[in-house]
């Protein structure tokens, strides 16, 4: 309770400070332009560690002009709020899952499509194809922001207060999803009842029985402590949804070419660091969740889950032509990977 109050109060004060100091155009302290970066994770999360590398890289090269400040734990607001702040330029960067970008650019809906990538390798090779992804990244220009790089957010699986061993176990369960229509459709297609809400509300919602469970990567169990309230985690592997480092477009466009390159290189470096940290953290999270929190990890028949929702591919393609190109491209990479095996 007290912690929540402090967090809320800090958020309000910080937002007021950000708003007052910036008026939507960036702040300058002791001659340096302050760059504000917001994200939803804790300070031990791979994304925070990646962002520290971003900060160091920028400040080593442009430290006389820029200071990078990182705000973790949704201190500046949930992803949706922080995106709005990035749109207006009140902050400069935010890390947000693609689900939060769907309403700005329809192409991002594709990542909500279940069983889109055949493997983690396919997922990573598509996301690391910077030439291809650049056109996707530019798709939010009209909204005033642009993605500069991606972060691995692992594979999403269902977890709940009671075991999920077959798709039937999802029937009637109230499962939290991210606030995007495509994620709602995805969870409903599994036969569960989707409950969209912000990430920060999930712990209490499970604890109080407002929902039965959620779906996320393993770090949600430990970094966000969901393993304290949901003890069954099923490896049904329905999605690989990346997080994106999003920048205010005017800020990017206001940089001179040399500065722009430094920020771009810093972003790429942050992805490398984040990806390395990711693999280590997942191993550690599984151990902590099972040994210290008593979470049971359940291996399920993935194909049984997959069959349930595959018709969504056709439906989503029909309803949203903006995902067609990327879908075809991903299928090509899926096929190539099969051929290579
Ligand atoms: C993951 C992801 C976040 C996302 C969260 C969620 O933690 O990294 O970007 O917000 O899931 O489910 O809301």
Short mmCIF file of C-alpha atoms in Angstrom, two decimals, residues 2-312:
data_model
loop_
_atom_site.label_atom_id
_atom_site.label_comp_id
_atom_site.label_asym_id
_atom_site.label_seq_id
_atom_site.Cartn_x
_atom_site.Cartn_y
_atom_site.Cartn_z
CA UNK A 2 2.68 2.45 1.14
CA UNK A 3 4.91 1.42 -1.77
CA UNK A 4 2.08 1.91 -4.19
CA UNK A 5 1.37 5.34 -2.76
CA UNK A 6 5.03 6.34 -3.02
CA UNK A 7 5.17 5.02 -6.59
CA UNK A 8 2.02 6.95 -7.52
CA UNK A 9 3.18 10.12 -5.80
CA UNK A 10 6.59 9.88 -7.45
CA UNK A 11 4.91 9.38 -10.80
CA UNK A 12 2.69 12.42 -10.34
CA UNK A 13 5.60 14.61 -9.20
CA UNK A 14 7.82 13.41 -12.00
CA UNK A 15 5.14 13.92 -14.60
CA UNK A 16 4.52 17.41 -13.30
CA UNK A 17 8.25 18.11 -13.37
CA UNK A 18 8.56 16.69 -16.86
CA UNK A 19 5.57 18.67 -18.09
CA UNK A 20 6.62 21.91 -16.41
CA UNK A 21 10.26 21.67 -17.38
CA UNK A 22 9.75 20.63 -20.94
CA UNK A 23 6.53 22.01 -22.26
CA UNK A 24 6.86 19.38 -24.94
CA UNK A 25 10.26 20.42 -26.23
CA UNK A 26 13.04 18.82 -24.24
CA UNK A 27 14.93 20.25 -21.27
CA UNK A 28 18.39 21.73 -20.92
CA UNK A 29 20.22 21.59 -17.60
CA UNK A 30 23.69 23.09 -17.12
CA UNK A 31 24.09 23.36 -20.85
CA UNK A 32 23.20 19.74 -21.49
CA UNK A 33 20.07 18.48 -23.16
CA UNK A 34 18.44 15.88 -20.90
CA UNK A 35 17.20 12.80 -22.76
CA UNK A 36 14.42 10.99 -20.90
CA UNK A 37 13.83 7.30 -21.49
CA UNK A 38 10.83 5.54 -19.95
CA UNK A 39 10.23 1.82 -19.55
CA UNK A 40 8.01 -0.55 -17.60
CA UNK A 41 10.53 -3.00 -16.19
CA UNK A 42 12.65 -3.21 -13.05
CA UNK A 43 16.30 -2.20 -12.85
CA UNK A 44 17.50 -5.81 -13.10
CA UNK A 45 15.56 -6.48 -16.32
CA UNK A 46 17.60 -7.02 -19.54
CA UNK A 47 15.98 -3.94 -21.11
CA UNK A 48 17.22 -1.70 -18.30
CA UNK A 49 20.71 -3.16 -18.68
CA UNK A 50 20.54 -2.63 -22.47
CA UNK A 51 19.46 0.97 -21.89
CA UNK A 52 22.39 1.56 -19.52
CA UNK A 53 24.66 0.58 -22.43
CA UNK A 54 22.71 3.06 -24.61
CA UNK A 55 23.28 5.81 -22.05
CA UNK A 56 26.98 5.05 -21.70
CA UNK A 57 27.53 4.94 -25.47
CA UNK A 58 25.77 8.27 -26.06
CA UNK A 59 27.39 10.04 -23.13
CA UNK A 60 30.89 8.80 -24.01
CA UNK A 61 30.58 10.39 -27.44
CA UNK A 62 28.23 13.32 -26.90
CA UNK A 63 28.46 13.80 -23.13
CA UNK A 64 29.20 17.50 -23.50
CA UNK A 65 25.78 17.97 -25.10
CA UNK A 66 23.51 15.20 -23.82
CA UNK A 67 22.67 13.44 -20.57
CA UNK A 68 20.51 10.31 -20.74
CA UNK A 69 18.15 9.67 -17.83
CA UNK A 70 16.38 6.31 -17.58
CA UNK A 71 13.04 6.01 -15.76
CA UNK A 72 12.14 2.33 -15.00
CA UNK A 73 9.07 0.71 -13.39
CA UNK A 74 6.44 2.78 -15.21
CA UNK A 75 7.47 5.74 -13.06
CA UNK A 76 6.43 8.07 -15.89
CA UNK A 77 3.27 6.08 -16.54
CA UNK A 78 2.15 2.87 -18.21
CA UNK A 79 3.33 2.16 -21.76
CA UNK A 80 0.27 3.85 -23.26
CA UNK A 81 0.73 6.99 -21.19
CA UNK A 82 4.46 7.07 -21.86
CA UNK A 83 3.86 6.76 -25.61
CA UNK A 84 1.64 9.85 -25.43
CA UNK A 85 4.43 11.69 -23.61
CA UNK A 86 6.84 10.59 -26.34
CA UNK A 87 4.44 11.78 -29.02
CA UNK A 88 4.34 15.28 -27.59
CA UNK A 89 8.07 15.31 -26.89
CA UNK A 90 7.63 15.62 -23.11
CA UNK A 91 9.95 12.60 -23.02
CA UNK A 92 12.26 11.43 -25.78
CA UNK A 93 12.20 7.63 -25.72
CA UNK A 94 9.94 4.89 -24.43
CA UNK A 95 10.16 1.11 -24.53
CA UNK A 96 6.78 -0.35 -25.47
CA UNK A 97 5.51 -3.71 -26.62
CA UNK A 98 4.14 -3.76 -30.17
CA UNK A 99 0.62 -4.31 -28.81
CA UNK A 100 0.72 -0.69 -27.69
CA UNK A 101 1.65 0.50 -31.16
CA UNK A 102 -1.19 -1.24 -33.03
CA UNK A 103 -3.56 1.68 -32.76
CA UNK A 104 -0.95 3.96 -34.37
CA UNK A 105 0.16 1.65 -37.18
CA UNK A 106 -1.83 -1.43 -38.19
CA UNK A 107 1.26 -3.35 -39.27
CA UNK A 108 2.18 -3.97 -35.61
CA UNK A 109 -0.91 -6.18 -35.20
CA UNK A 110 1.05 -8.95 -36.82
CA UNK A 111 2.98 -9.66 -33.63
CA UNK A 112 -0.27 -10.48 -31.84
CA UNK A 113 -0.86 -13.27 -34.33
CA UNK A 114 -0.41 -16.56 -32.48
CA UNK A 115 2.21 -19.02 -33.73
CA UNK A 116 3.54 -16.58 -36.31
CA UNK A 117 7.19 -17.58 -36.04
CA UNK A 118 8.13 -21.25 -36.25
CA UNK A 119 11.06 -20.83 -33.92
CA UNK A 120 13.01 -18.35 -31.86
CA UNK A 121 15.72 -18.35 -34.54
CA UNK A 122 13.23 -17.26 -37.20
CA UNK A 123 11.88 -14.56 -34.89
CA UNK A 124 15.35 -13.19 -34.18
CA UNK A 125 16.47 -13.27 -37.79
CA UNK A 126 13.37 -11.34 -38.92
CA UNK A 127 13.77 -8.76 -36.17
CA UNK A 128 17.51 -8.40 -36.81
CA UNK A 129 16.92 -7.70 -40.50
CA UNK A 130 17.31 -3.98 -39.97
CA UNK A 131 16.85 -3.10 -43.66
CA UNK A 132 13.46 -4.76 -43.74
CA UNK A 133 12.38 -3.54 -40.33
CA UNK A 134 13.26 0.09 -41.06
CA UNK A 135 10.13 0.50 -43.21
CA UNK A 136 8.04 -0.95 -40.39
CA UNK A 137 9.73 1.40 -37.94
CA UNK A 138 8.79 4.40 -40.07
CA UNK A 139 5.13 3.47 -40.11
CA UNK A 140 4.35 5.59 -37.03
CA UNK A 141 5.95 8.78 -38.40
CA UNK A 142 2.57 10.41 -38.82
CA UNK A 143 1.87 9.87 -35.14
CA UNK A 144 5.07 11.74 -34.28
CA UNK A 145 7.29 8.88 -33.19
CA UNK A 146 9.54 6.25 -34.75
CA UNK A 147 10.97 2.96 -33.56
CA UNK A 148 14.76 2.92 -33.43
CA UNK A 149 15.39 -0.67 -32.37
CA UNK A 150 13.77 -3.76 -30.88
CA UNK A 151 14.31 -5.82 -27.72
CA UNK A 152 13.72 -9.51 -27.28
CA UNK A 153 10.80 -10.11 -24.94
CA UNK A 154 10.94 -13.90 -25.24
CA UNK A 155 8.05 -16.25 -25.79
CA UNK A 156 4.67 -15.64 -24.23
CA UNK A 157 2.87 -18.46 -22.39
CA UNK A 158 -0.22 -18.74 -20.21
CA UNK A 159 0.02 -18.81 -16.43
CA UNK A 160 -2.73 -18.99 -13.85
CA UNK A 161 -3.80 -19.86 -10.34
CA UNK A 162 -4.85 -23.34 -11.50
CA UNK A 163 -3.01 -25.63 -13.94
CA UNK A 164 -3.37 -25.23 -17.71
CA UNK A 165 -2.48 -28.55 -19.31
CA UNK A 166 -4.74 -28.59 -22.39
CA UNK A 167 -6.51 -25.86 -24.40
CA UNK A 168 -9.74 -26.90 -22.65
CA UNK A 169 -8.29 -25.72 -19.35
CA UNK A 170 -8.45 -22.17 -20.71
CA UNK A 171 -12.19 -22.31 -21.22
CA UNK A 172 -13.97 -19.67 -19.20
CA UNK A 173 -10.76 -18.48 -17.54
CA UNK A 174 -10.38 -14.72 -17.31
CA UNK A 175 -6.95 -13.99 -18.72
CA UNK A 176 -5.29 -10.59 -18.77
CA UNK A 177 -4.05 -9.37 -22.14
CA UNK A 178 -2.33 -6.23 -23.31
CA UNK A 179 -4.59 -3.36 -24.34
CA UNK A 180 -4.90 -4.19 -28.02
CA UNK A 181 -7.85 -5.55 -30.02
CA UNK A 182 -5.64 -8.17 -31.69
CA UNK A 183 -4.46 -9.52 -28.33
CA UNK A 184 -8.06 -9.65 -27.12
CA UNK A 185 -9.06 -11.62 -30.24
CA UNK A 186 -6.10 -13.96 -29.76
CA UNK A 187 -6.97 -14.90 -26.17
CA UNK A 188 -10.68 -15.18 -26.94
CA UNK A 189 -9.84 -17.55 -29.82
CA UNK A 190 -8.31 -19.87 -27.23
CA UNK A 191 -11.70 -20.00 -25.53
CA UNK A 192 -10.69 -17.84 -22.59
CA UNK A 193 -12.21 -14.49 -21.66
CA UNK A 194 -9.74 -11.70 -22.42
CA UNK A 195 -9.34 -9.00 -19.80
CA UNK A 196 -7.28 -6.12 -21.21
CA UNK A 197 -5.40 -4.02 -18.63
CA UNK A 198 -2.05 -2.29 -18.08
CA UNK A 199 0.93 -4.41 -17.05
CA UNK A 200 1.26 -2.74 -13.65
CA UNK A 201 -2.25 -3.81 -12.62
CA UNK A 202 -1.83 -7.53 -13.25
CA UNK A 203 -0.34 -8.60 -9.92
CA UNK A 204 -3.19 -7.18 -7.84
CA UNK A 205 -5.82 -8.37 -10.32
CA UNK A 206 -4.61 -11.97 -9.99
CA UNK A 207 -4.18 -11.66 -6.24
CA UNK A 208 -7.72 -10.35 -5.77
CA UNK A 209 -9.24 -12.90 -8.13
CA UNK A 210 -10.38 -10.29 -10.67
CA UNK A 211 -8.63 -12.46 -13.26
CA UNK A 212 -7.50 -16.10 -13.20
CA UNK A 213 -4.20 -15.56 -14.90
CA UNK A 214 -2.26 -13.85 -17.65
CA UNK A 215 0.16 -14.57 -20.45
CA UNK A 216 3.73 -13.42 -20.66
CA UNK A 217 7.38 -14.44 -20.65
CA UNK A 218 9.00 -16.00 -17.57
CA UNK A 219 10.36 -12.69 -16.28
CA UNK A 220 6.82 -11.61 -15.40
CA UNK A 221 6.90 -14.30 -12.71
CA UNK A 222 10.03 -12.95 -11.05
CA UNK A 223 10.70 -9.33 -12.08
CA UNK A 224 7.03 -8.47 -11.70
CA UNK A 225 6.42 -11.04 -8.95
CA UNK A 226 3.41 -12.66 -10.65
CA UNK A 227 4.82 -16.03 -9.53
CA UNK A 228 3.76 -15.09 -6.00
CA UNK A 229 0.10 -15.20 -7.03
CA UNK A 230 -0.02 -17.56 -10.04
CA UNK A 231 1.67 -20.90 -9.49
CA UNK A 232 1.19 -22.68 -12.85
CA UNK A 233 3.06 -21.70 -16.01
CA UNK A 234 2.26 -23.67 -19.19
CA UNK A 235 4.72 -23.77 -22.10
CA UNK A 236 2.15 -23.41 -24.88
CA UNK A 237 4.35 -20.80 -26.66
CA UNK A 238 1.64 -18.79 -28.40
CA UNK A 239 3.54 -15.62 -29.25
CA UNK A 240 6.91 -13.93 -29.58
CA UNK A 241 6.14 -10.24 -29.17
CA UNK A 242 9.03 -7.79 -29.33
CA UNK A 243 9.42 -4.62 -27.32
CA UNK A 244 10.34 -1.52 -29.26
CA UNK A 245 12.52 1.45 -28.36
CA UNK A 246 10.44 4.34 -29.63
CA UNK A 247 11.74 7.89 -30.14
CA UNK A 248 10.04 11.23 -30.57
CA UNK A 249 10.35 11.92 -34.30
CA UNK A 250 11.13 15.63 -34.00
CA UNK A 251 13.94 14.82 -31.61
CA UNK A 252 15.48 12.39 -34.12
CA UNK A 253 15.04 14.85 -36.96
CA UNK A 254 16.62 17.65 -34.93
CA UNK A 255 19.90 15.75 -34.51
CA UNK A 256 22.79 16.52 -36.85
CA UNK A 257 23.99 13.54 -38.94
CA UNK A 258 26.88 12.70 -36.62
CA UNK A 259 24.63 12.79 -33.53
CA UNK A 260 21.95 10.77 -35.28
CA UNK A 261 24.49 8.06 -36.06
CA UNK A 262 25.61 7.95 -32.43
CA UNK A 263 22.00 7.50 -31.22
CA UNK A 264 21.34 4.83 -33.87
CA UNK A 265 24.53 2.94 -32.98
CA UNK A 266 23.72 3.25 -29.28
CA UNK A 267 20.29 1.77 -29.95
CA UNK A 268 21.77 -1.19 -31.84
CA UNK A 269 24.29 -1.76 -29.07
CA UNK A 270 21.50 -1.72 -26.48
CA UNK A 271 19.75 -4.49 -28.41
CA UNK A 272 22.89 -6.63 -28.47
CA UNK A 273 23.39 -6.20 -24.73
CA UNK A 274 19.72 -6.82 -24.02
CA UNK A 275 19.66 -10.02 -26.06
CA UNK A 276 22.69 -11.43 -24.27
CA UNK A 277 21.20 -10.54 -20.91
CA UNK A 278 17.88 -12.03 -21.91
CA UNK A 279 19.08 -15.60 -22.24
CA UNK A 280 20.83 -15.46 -18.87
CA UNK A 281 17.84 -13.88 -17.11
CA UNK A 282 15.39 -16.46 -18.39
CA UNK A 283 17.46 -19.28 -16.95
CA UNK A 284 17.75 -17.46 -13.63
CA UNK A 285 14.03 -16.59 -13.60
CA UNK A 286 13.00 -20.21 -14.12
CA UNK A 287 15.16 -21.30 -11.24
CA UNK A 288 13.92 -18.60 -8.88
CA UNK A 289 10.29 -19.15 -9.87
CA UNK A 290 10.38 -22.88 -9.36
CA UNK A 291 12.70 -23.09 -6.35
CA UNK A 292 11.83 -19.97 -4.36
CA UNK A 293 8.30 -19.19 -5.50
CA UNK A 294 6.96 -22.71 -5.98
CA UNK A 295 5.82 -22.16 -9.57
CA UNK A 296 5.21 -25.35 -11.55
CA UNK A 297 6.36 -25.21 -15.18
CA UNK A 298 4.16 -27.40 -17.33
CA UNK A 299 5.17 -28.82 -20.71
CA UNK A 300 2.06 -29.09 -22.88
CA UNK A 301 1.20 -30.42 -26.34
CA UNK A 302 1.91 -27.17 -28.20
CA UNK A 303 0.24 -28.41 -31.37
CA UNK A 304 -3.09 -28.85 -29.58
CA UNK A 305 -2.98 -25.17 -28.60
CA UNK A 306 -1.83 -24.15 -32.07
CA UNK A 307 -4.67 -25.91 -33.89
CA UNK A 308 -7.17 -24.01 -31.78
CA UNK A 309 -6.08 -20.59 -33.05
CA UNK A 310 -4.57 -21.13 -36.51
CA UNK A 311 -7.78 -19.93 -38.25
CA UNK A 312 -6.92 -16.51 -36.81
#
